[in-house]
Short mmCIF file of C-alpha atoms in Angstrom, two decimals:
data_model
loop_
_atom_site.label_atom_id
_atom_site.label_comp_id
_atom_site.label_asym_id
_atom_site.label_seq_id
_atom_site.Cartn_x
_atom_site.Cartn_y
_atom_site.Cartn_z
CA MET S 1 58.33 80.62 127.17
CA ASN S 2 56.55 81.56 123.95
CA SER S 3 57.01 85.25 124.66
CA THR S 4 60.73 84.69 125.30
CA ARG S 5 61.10 82.74 122.06
CA SER S 6 59.18 85.45 120.19
CA ALA S 7 61.46 88.16 121.59
CA THR S 8 64.51 86.14 120.62
CA MET S 9 63.24 85.67 117.08
CA THR S 10 62.42 89.36 116.81
CA ALA S 11 65.96 90.31 117.87
CA ALA S 12 67.43 87.84 115.38
CA ASP S 13 65.27 89.25 112.60
CA ALA S 14 66.35 92.79 113.45
CA ASN S 15 70.05 91.79 113.39
CA PRO S 16 70.37 88.92 110.90
CA ALA S 17 73.67 87.08 110.66
CA PRO S 18 75.82 88.21 107.72
CA ASP S 19 75.37 86.15 104.57
CA TRP S 20 78.97 85.03 104.14
CA ALA S 21 80.11 83.81 100.74
CA PRO S 22 81.57 80.29 100.36
CA THR S 23 85.29 80.98 100.64
CA GLY S 24 86.69 78.28 98.36
CA ARG S 25 84.75 78.89 95.18
CA THR S 26 84.64 82.65 95.73
CA VAL S 27 88.40 82.98 96.06
CA THR S 28 88.93 80.59 93.14
CA LEU S 29 86.68 82.71 90.90
CA LEU S 30 88.28 86.01 91.96
CA ALA S 31 91.79 84.59 91.53
CA CYS S 32 91.07 83.18 88.05
CA ALA S 33 89.42 86.42 86.96
CA GLY S 34 92.29 88.43 88.45
CA VAL S 35 94.88 86.43 86.51
CA LEU S 36 92.98 86.94 83.26
CA VAL S 37 92.17 90.65 83.77
CA VAL S 38 95.51 91.89 85.05
CA GLY S 39 97.33 89.44 82.80
CA GLN S 40 96.25 91.50 79.80
CA LEU S 41 98.98 93.99 80.71
CA TYR S 42 101.61 91.25 80.48
CA THR S 43 100.50 89.11 77.53
CA VAL S 44 102.20 91.41 75.03
CA LEU S 45 105.55 91.01 76.81
CA ALA S 46 105.65 87.49 75.35
CA LEU S 47 104.31 88.69 71.99
CA TYR S 48 106.58 91.68 71.26
CA HIS S 49 108.50 90.00 68.46
CA SER S 50 105.55 88.27 66.77
CA MET S 51 103.45 91.47 66.90
CA ALA S 52 106.40 93.45 65.55
CA ARG S 53 106.67 91.09 62.58
CA GLY S 54 102.93 91.33 61.98
CA PHE S 55 102.91 95.12 61.97
CA GLY S 56 106.31 95.55 60.31
CA VAL S 57 107.79 97.63 63.15
CA PRO S 58 110.74 97.24 65.58
CA ALA S 59 110.01 95.14 68.67
CA SER S 60 110.79 98.12 70.93
CA SER S 61 107.90 100.05 69.31
CA VAL S 62 105.43 97.37 70.41
CA ALA S 63 106.16 98.45 74.00
CA TRP S 64 103.58 101.19 73.35
CA THR S 65 100.88 98.52 73.59
CA SER S 66 101.94 97.92 77.20
CA THR S 67 102.19 101.62 77.96
CA ALA S 68 98.76 102.42 76.50
CA PHE S 69 97.09 99.63 78.44
CA GLY S 70 98.89 100.56 81.67
CA PHE S 71 98.08 104.27 81.56
CA ALA S 72 94.42 103.65 80.66
CA TYR S 73 94.20 101.00 83.36
CA ALA S 74 95.72 103.35 85.93
CA PHE S 75 93.49 106.32 85.13
CA GLY S 76 90.50 104.00 84.93
CA PHE S 77 90.96 103.23 88.61
CA LEU S 78 90.12 106.81 89.53
CA VAL S 79 86.59 106.15 88.27
CA ALA S 80 86.51 102.39 88.92
CA GLY S 81 86.83 102.66 92.70
CA PRO S 82 83.85 104.99 93.20
CA LEU S 83 81.88 103.20 90.46
CA SER S 84 82.43 99.84 92.16
CA ASP S 85 81.15 101.29 95.44
CA ARG S 86 78.10 102.61 93.62
CA LEU S 87 77.22 99.46 91.64
CA GLY S 88 78.19 96.90 94.24
CA PRO S 89 81.04 94.40 93.74
CA ARG S 90 79.06 91.60 92.07
CA LYS S 91 77.54 93.82 89.39
CA ALA S 92 80.82 95.71 88.88
CA ILE S 93 82.83 92.49 88.39
CA THR S 94 80.33 91.04 85.92
CA ILE S 95 80.11 94.27 83.89
CA CYS S 96 83.91 94.49 83.87
CA LEU S 97 84.31 90.95 82.51
CA ILE S 98 81.73 91.42 79.75
CA ALA S 99 83.10 94.83 78.68
CA THR S 100 86.69 93.56 78.73
CA ALA S 101 85.69 90.59 76.58
CA ALA S 102 84.51 93.08 73.95
CA THR S 103 87.60 95.30 74.06
CA THR S 104 89.95 92.30 74.11
CA ALA S 105 88.31 90.93 70.96
CA LEU S 106 89.07 94.25 69.23
CA VAL S 107 92.86 93.95 69.62
CA PRO S 108 93.42 91.16 67.07
CA ALA S 109 91.33 93.13 64.55
CA ALA S 110 93.99 95.86 64.45
CA THR S 111 95.81 96.20 61.13
CA THR S 112 98.42 98.74 62.30
CA LEU S 113 100.36 99.30 65.50
CA ALA S 114 98.58 102.65 66.08
CA VAL S 115 95.18 100.96 65.97
CA ALA S 116 96.42 98.18 68.27
CA VAL S 117 97.64 100.78 70.76
CA THR S 118 94.21 102.46 70.69
CA PHE S 119 92.39 99.18 71.28
CA ARG S 120 94.79 98.29 74.10
CA ALA S 121 93.93 101.60 75.78
CA LEU S 122 90.22 100.73 75.59
CA GLN S 123 91.03 97.33 77.01
CA GLY S 124 92.83 98.93 79.95
CA LEU S 125 89.87 101.21 80.72
CA THR S 126 87.35 98.38 80.91
CA ALA S 127 89.72 96.10 82.88
CA ALA S 128 90.23 98.75 85.59
CA LEU S 129 86.88 98.01 87.21
CA PHE S 130 87.91 94.56 88.41
CA ALA S 131 90.51 95.03 91.17
CA PRO S 132 88.64 97.56 93.37
CA ALA S 133 85.47 95.46 93.08
CA ALA S 134 87.33 92.21 93.87
CA TYR S 135 88.99 93.66 96.99
CA ALA S 136 85.68 95.18 98.09
CA TYR S 137 83.87 91.86 97.65
CA ALA S 138 86.49 89.91 99.61
CA THR S 139 86.44 92.52 102.38
CA THR S 140 82.66 92.51 102.80
CA HIS S 141 81.61 88.93 101.95
CA ILE S 142 84.40 86.64 103.21
CA ARG S 143 84.26 85.52 106.85
CA PRO S 144 86.60 87.67 109.00
CA GLN S 145 88.70 84.70 110.15
CA ARG S 146 89.38 83.75 106.51
CA ARG S 147 89.61 87.24 105.08
CA ALA S 148 93.37 87.82 105.42
CA ALA S 149 94.17 84.60 103.56
CA ALA S 150 91.56 85.41 100.91
CA LEU S 151 93.01 88.88 100.32
CA SER S 152 96.52 87.41 100.05
CA VAL S 153 95.33 84.94 97.42
CA VAL S 154 93.58 87.68 95.43
CA ALA S 155 96.63 89.96 95.64
CA ALA S 156 98.92 87.09 94.66
CA SER S 157 96.73 86.24 91.67
CA LEU S 158 97.00 89.80 90.36
CA LEU S 159 100.78 89.48 90.40
CA ALA S 160 100.81 85.84 89.35
CA ALA S 161 99.14 87.08 86.17
CA ALA S 162 102.52 88.43 85.05
CA VAL S 163 104.02 84.95 84.97
CA ILE S 164 100.98 82.82 84.09
CA MET S 165 99.78 84.99 81.21
CA GLN S 166 103.26 85.39 79.76
CA VAL S 167 103.67 81.61 79.73
CA ALA S 168 100.20 81.10 78.24
CA ALA S 169 100.74 83.82 75.63
CA GLN S 170 104.10 82.36 74.59
CA LEU S 171 102.64 78.87 74.17
CA ILE S 172 99.44 79.95 72.39
CA GLY S 173 101.25 82.55 70.27
CA ALA S 174 103.80 80.00 69.09
CA ALA S 175 101.08 77.51 68.13
CA LEU S 176 98.27 79.74 66.79
CA GLY S 177 99.69 83.25 66.38
CA TRP S 178 99.45 86.36 68.55
CA ARG S 179 95.90 87.25 67.47
CA ALA S 180 94.59 83.94 68.83
CA VAL S 181 95.86 84.88 72.30
CA PHE S 182 93.43 87.80 72.53
CA LEU S 183 90.52 85.92 70.95
CA LEU S 184 90.83 83.08 73.45
CA CYS S 185 91.10 85.58 76.31
CA ALA S 186 87.89 87.28 75.13
CA LEU S 187 86.08 83.94 75.22
CA ALA S 188 87.44 83.22 78.72
CA PHE S 189 86.16 86.61 79.93
CA LEU S 190 82.61 85.71 78.85
CA VAL S 191 82.79 82.34 80.63
CA LEU S 192 84.00 83.99 83.85
CA ALA S 193 81.28 86.65 83.60
CA ALA S 194 78.62 83.92 83.62
CA PHE S 195 80.23 82.26 86.65
CA SER S 196 80.60 85.55 88.54
CA TRP S 197 76.90 86.38 88.19
CA ARG S 198 75.97 82.88 89.40
CA ILE S 199 78.47 82.53 92.26
CA LEU S 200 78.89 86.01 93.77
CA LEU S 201 76.38 87.46 96.23
CA PRO S 202 74.63 90.79 95.53
CA ALA S 203 75.56 93.79 97.66
CA ALA S 204 73.18 94.95 100.36
CA ALA S 205 71.46 98.20 99.45
CA HIS S 206 72.93 100.10 102.39
CA ARG S 207 76.50 99.25 101.32
CA THR S 208 76.39 101.27 98.11
CA VAL S 209 77.62 104.87 98.35
CA ARG S 210 77.31 108.03 96.31
CA MET S 211 80.10 108.51 93.78
CA ARG S 212 80.32 112.18 94.71
CA ASP S 213 81.33 111.27 98.28
CA ALA S 214 83.94 108.78 97.04
CA PHE S 215 85.49 111.32 94.65
CA ALA S 216 85.53 114.00 97.36
CA ALA S 217 87.68 111.79 99.59
CA MET S 218 90.49 111.35 97.04
CA PRO S 219 92.30 114.71 97.48
CA ARG S 220 92.41 114.21 101.24
CA LEU S 221 93.80 110.70 100.83
CA LEU S 222 96.51 111.93 98.45
CA THR S 223 97.63 114.60 100.90
CA THR S 224 97.83 112.30 103.93
CA PRO S 225 101.62 112.06 104.51
CA ARG S 226 101.90 108.34 105.24
CA LEU S 227 99.58 107.45 102.37
CA THR S 228 101.60 109.66 100.04
CA VAL S 229 104.78 107.77 100.96
CA LEU S 230 103.04 104.43 100.42
CA TYR S 231 101.64 105.47 97.04
CA LEU S 232 105.09 106.57 95.84
CA GLY S 233 106.56 103.27 97.00
CA ALA S 234 103.84 101.35 95.16
CA MET S 235 104.83 103.12 91.93
CA THR S 236 108.34 101.70 92.18
CA LEU S 237 107.04 98.21 93.03
CA LEU S 238 105.04 97.49 89.89
CA GLY S 239 107.34 99.68 87.81
CA GLY S 240 110.26 97.46 88.73
CA PHE S 241 108.20 94.31 88.23
CA VAL S 242 107.16 95.22 84.68
CA ALA S 243 110.61 96.57 83.83
CA VAL S 244 112.37 93.34 84.78
CA TYR S 245 110.17 91.20 82.54
CA ALA S 246 110.16 93.77 79.71
CA SER S 247 113.96 93.97 79.76
CA ILE S 248 114.23 90.15 79.65
CA ALA S 249 111.82 90.03 76.68
CA LEU S 250 113.53 92.84 74.73
CA VAL S 251 117.23 92.66 75.56
CA GLY S 252 117.66 89.65 77.83
CA PRO S 253 120.81 87.52 77.74
CA ARG S 254 121.14 85.56 74.52
CA ALA S 255 121.34 82.27 76.42
CA VAL S 256 117.74 82.89 77.50
CA THR S 257 116.09 84.92 74.73
CA GLY S 258 117.73 82.83 72.00
CA SER S 259 115.91 79.70 73.21
CA PRO S 260 112.10 79.64 73.49
CA GLY S 261 112.41 76.73 75.92
CA ALA S 262 114.82 78.59 78.20
CA LEU S 263 112.64 81.71 78.12
CA LEU S 264 109.55 79.67 78.98
CA ALA S 265 111.41 77.96 81.83
CA LEU S 266 112.56 81.32 83.20
CA ARG S 267 109.02 82.69 83.16
CA ALA S 268 107.60 79.54 84.75
CA SER S 269 110.32 79.26 87.42
CA SER S 270 108.58 81.86 89.59
CA LEU S 271 105.24 80.02 89.72
CA PRO S 272 106.07 78.20 93.01
CA ALA S 273 106.37 81.61 94.69
CA MET S 274 102.77 82.33 93.69
CA VAL S 275 101.68 79.39 95.84
CA ALA S 276 104.19 79.68 98.68
CA VAL S 277 103.60 83.33 99.59
CA PRO S 278 99.81 83.03 100.15
CA LEU S 279 100.39 79.89 102.22
CA ALA S 280 102.85 81.86 104.36
CA ALA S 281 100.33 84.71 104.88
CA PRO S 282 99.57 83.80 108.55
CA LEU S 283 103.29 83.83 109.37
CA LEU S 284 103.90 87.08 107.50
CA ALA S 285 100.95 88.69 109.28
CA ARG S 286 102.93 88.61 112.55
CA THR S 287 104.98 91.50 111.17
CA SER S 288 103.42 94.91 110.59
CA PRO S 289 102.62 95.74 106.96
CA VAL S 290 105.05 98.66 106.76
CA ARG S 291 107.92 96.53 108.04
CA ARG S 292 107.07 93.87 105.49
CA ILE S 293 107.14 96.55 102.79
CA ALA S 294 110.58 97.83 103.83
CA ALA S 295 112.09 94.33 104.01
CA ALA S 296 110.49 93.10 100.79
CA MET S 297 111.45 96.18 98.75
CA THR S 298 115.06 95.91 99.95
CA THR S 299 115.13 92.24 98.96
CA ALA S 300 113.61 93.06 95.56
CA ALA S 301 116.26 95.71 94.84
CA LEU S 302 119.10 93.35 95.77
CA ALA S 303 117.60 90.49 93.73
CA VAL S 304 117.41 92.64 90.59
CA LEU S 305 121.01 93.75 91.16
CA ALA S 306 121.99 90.08 91.42
CA ALA S 307 120.09 89.34 88.19
CA GLY S 308 122.29 91.81 86.36
CA PHE S 309 125.48 90.07 87.50
CA ALA S 310 124.04 86.56 87.00
CA ALA S 311 122.72 87.22 83.49
CA ALA S 312 125.32 84.97 81.83
CA SER S 313 123.92 81.96 83.69
CA PRO S 314 120.29 80.98 82.95
CA VAL S 315 120.10 79.18 86.30
CA GLY S 316 121.54 82.13 88.22
CA LEU S 317 119.18 84.52 86.46
CA ALA S 318 116.20 82.27 87.25
CA VAL S 319 117.13 82.16 90.95
CA ALA S 320 117.47 85.95 91.11
CA VAL S 321 114.12 86.44 89.35
CA PHE S 322 112.48 83.93 91.71
CA VAL S 323 113.70 85.84 94.77
CA PHE S 324 112.59 89.11 93.17
CA VAL S 325 109.07 87.82 92.42
CA THR S 326 108.77 86.40 95.95
CA ALA S 327 109.65 89.81 97.41
CA VAL S 328 107.10 91.56 95.21
CA LEU S 329 104.40 89.07 96.25
CA VAL S 330 105.14 89.84 99.88
CA ALA S 331 105.14 93.61 99.37
CA ALA S 332 101.94 93.95 97.31
CA PRO S 333 99.36 92.75 99.88
CA ALA S 334 101.32 94.57 102.60
CA TYR S 335 100.75 97.82 100.69
CA VAL S 336 97.02 97.04 100.52
CA GLU S 337 96.89 96.39 104.28
CA ALA S 338 98.93 99.47 105.20
CA ILE S 339 96.93 101.78 102.96
CA GLY S 340 93.61 100.35 104.16
CA ALA S 341 94.64 100.87 107.78
CA HIS S 342 95.13 104.60 107.19
CA ALA S 343 92.23 105.24 104.83
CA GLY S 344 89.42 105.44 107.37
CA ALA S 345 85.98 104.94 105.82
CA HIS S 346 87.23 105.42 102.25
CA ARG S 347 89.06 102.16 101.64
CA GLY S 348 87.61 101.73 98.16
CA SER S 349 88.93 105.08 96.98
CA ALA S 350 92.25 104.54 98.77
CA THR S 351 92.70 101.14 97.11
CA ALA S 352 91.84 102.67 93.73
CA LEU S 353 94.55 105.32 94.25
CA TYR S 354 97.01 102.58 95.20
CA ALA S 355 96.26 100.70 91.99
CA PHE S 356 96.51 103.96 90.03
CA ALA S 357 99.98 104.61 91.47
CA MET S 358 101.07 101.02 90.80
CA PHE S 359 100.11 101.02 87.15
CA ILE S 360 101.41 104.51 86.44
CA GLY S 361 104.75 103.17 87.64
CA GLY S 362 104.40 100.05 85.51
CA SER S 363 103.47 102.04 82.40
CA VAL S 364 106.31 104.54 82.74
CA GLU S 365 108.99 101.94 83.32
CA SER S 366 107.85 99.66 80.48
CA GLN S 367 108.21 102.60 78.10
CA LEU S 368 111.60 103.55 79.55
CA VAL S 369 112.84 100.00 78.97
CA GLY S 370 111.73 100.27 75.33
CA ASN S 371 113.44 103.64 74.90
CA PHE S 372 116.72 102.52 76.49
CA SER S 373 116.80 98.97 75.12
CA HIS S 374 119.84 99.92 73.01
CA LEU S 375 121.90 100.09 76.23
CA GLY S 376 121.54 96.37 76.82
CA PHE S 377 120.34 94.22 79.69
CA PHE S 378 122.89 95.01 82.41
CA PRO S 379 122.56 98.83 82.48
CA ILE S 380 118.77 98.58 82.43
CA VAL S 381 118.50 96.19 85.37
CA ILE S 382 120.97 98.27 87.38
CA GLY S 383 118.66 101.23 86.82
CA VAL S 384 115.65 99.14 87.84
CA SER S 385 117.48 98.07 91.00
CA ALA S 386 118.11 101.73 91.84
CA VAL S 387 114.41 102.54 91.41
CA LEU S 388 113.46 99.68 93.72
CA GLY S 389 116.07 100.96 96.16
CA VAL S 390 114.14 104.24 96.28
CA GLY S 391 111.03 102.20 97.04
CA ALA S 392 112.88 100.49 99.88
CA LEU S 393 113.89 103.88 101.33
CA LEU S 394 110.28 105.03 101.16
CA GLY S 395 109.33 101.84 102.99
CA PHE S 396 111.74 102.65 105.83
CA VAL S 397 110.37 106.20 105.95
CA SER S 398 106.89 104.72 106.33
CA VAL S 399 108.08 102.50 109.20
CA ARG S 400 109.59 105.44 111.07
CA ARG S 401 106.74 107.86 110.41
CA PRO S 402 104.47 108.25 113.46
#
């Protein structure tokens, strides 16, 4: 009996059970950090006019602060994915939060728009390390039976940042000024860094990989036909998302932009979708990711089209934006699933390329909205709807591609 017990113990020691992270507090931490990190792209959307007054420039020029952050954030992913694999998710997340606290604190020190744009680019570079590390941590440390829901919550938090951080920035900016928004965010980053180091589990040594191998996989991933289609579709997804909110902030209907209360209500009206979509994740999972992408992108395009025609009614506009945000929340994690399913052993690099494509799209469209703001709200949202329509077509191509 003793020999049998000894053999059993030896086998258990040779193949120890995985050290799973506590799901609740892990997902809560990653979601809160995701809102704060990714929300830095969107805070300025609620601060365009106050920053413009502070720098003595037109509000449309302040759109460069979004573009600079977005481009730096996107290109940062090309290094962030491999770097996250090399450092391990826990260390990468903590370093990201500390570094982003420093770069965020620089932004309110800017005395000219050009300096603010430069600091925003630095902020985007440091923030880029978070998303690949967060997805990698959830994939490797959350129990398999809870992993799909955890990934949906993390993905939803990255998009919820657009609404939550705009609302927070509008409230704080109105009370304390736009510089206080960034100073308070910097402090929050430091608090979350301390929690991440305490709560998250370290990566096992065998899970880290050489950066050279991760970089070498990227060209092959980019030339895989189905992945190429998905990356192009992802560009239209976030591009349309940023463009809708940028157009509302810059040239939205007077009934909304002329009233801070109405604008706040419009931004907050999509918050229920941030809760509902993750709760519906098990139901949505019954449909393949590529079919979810095609359906959600079609819905998003139609919702933006409806927003253009409903602009005269604050309630109608809010309903259209709610449907649009819901569709985006459905599409985003579906892109992550579909890309991961076709990435083989290089999911970290594939996810980094996905995020790169997303934020290139968001950066380009935010700048286009600034450049064409003189056309007014309706022509801009019709153009955004057309771009999302292209994304829907790419989604259907992905469904039909063998």
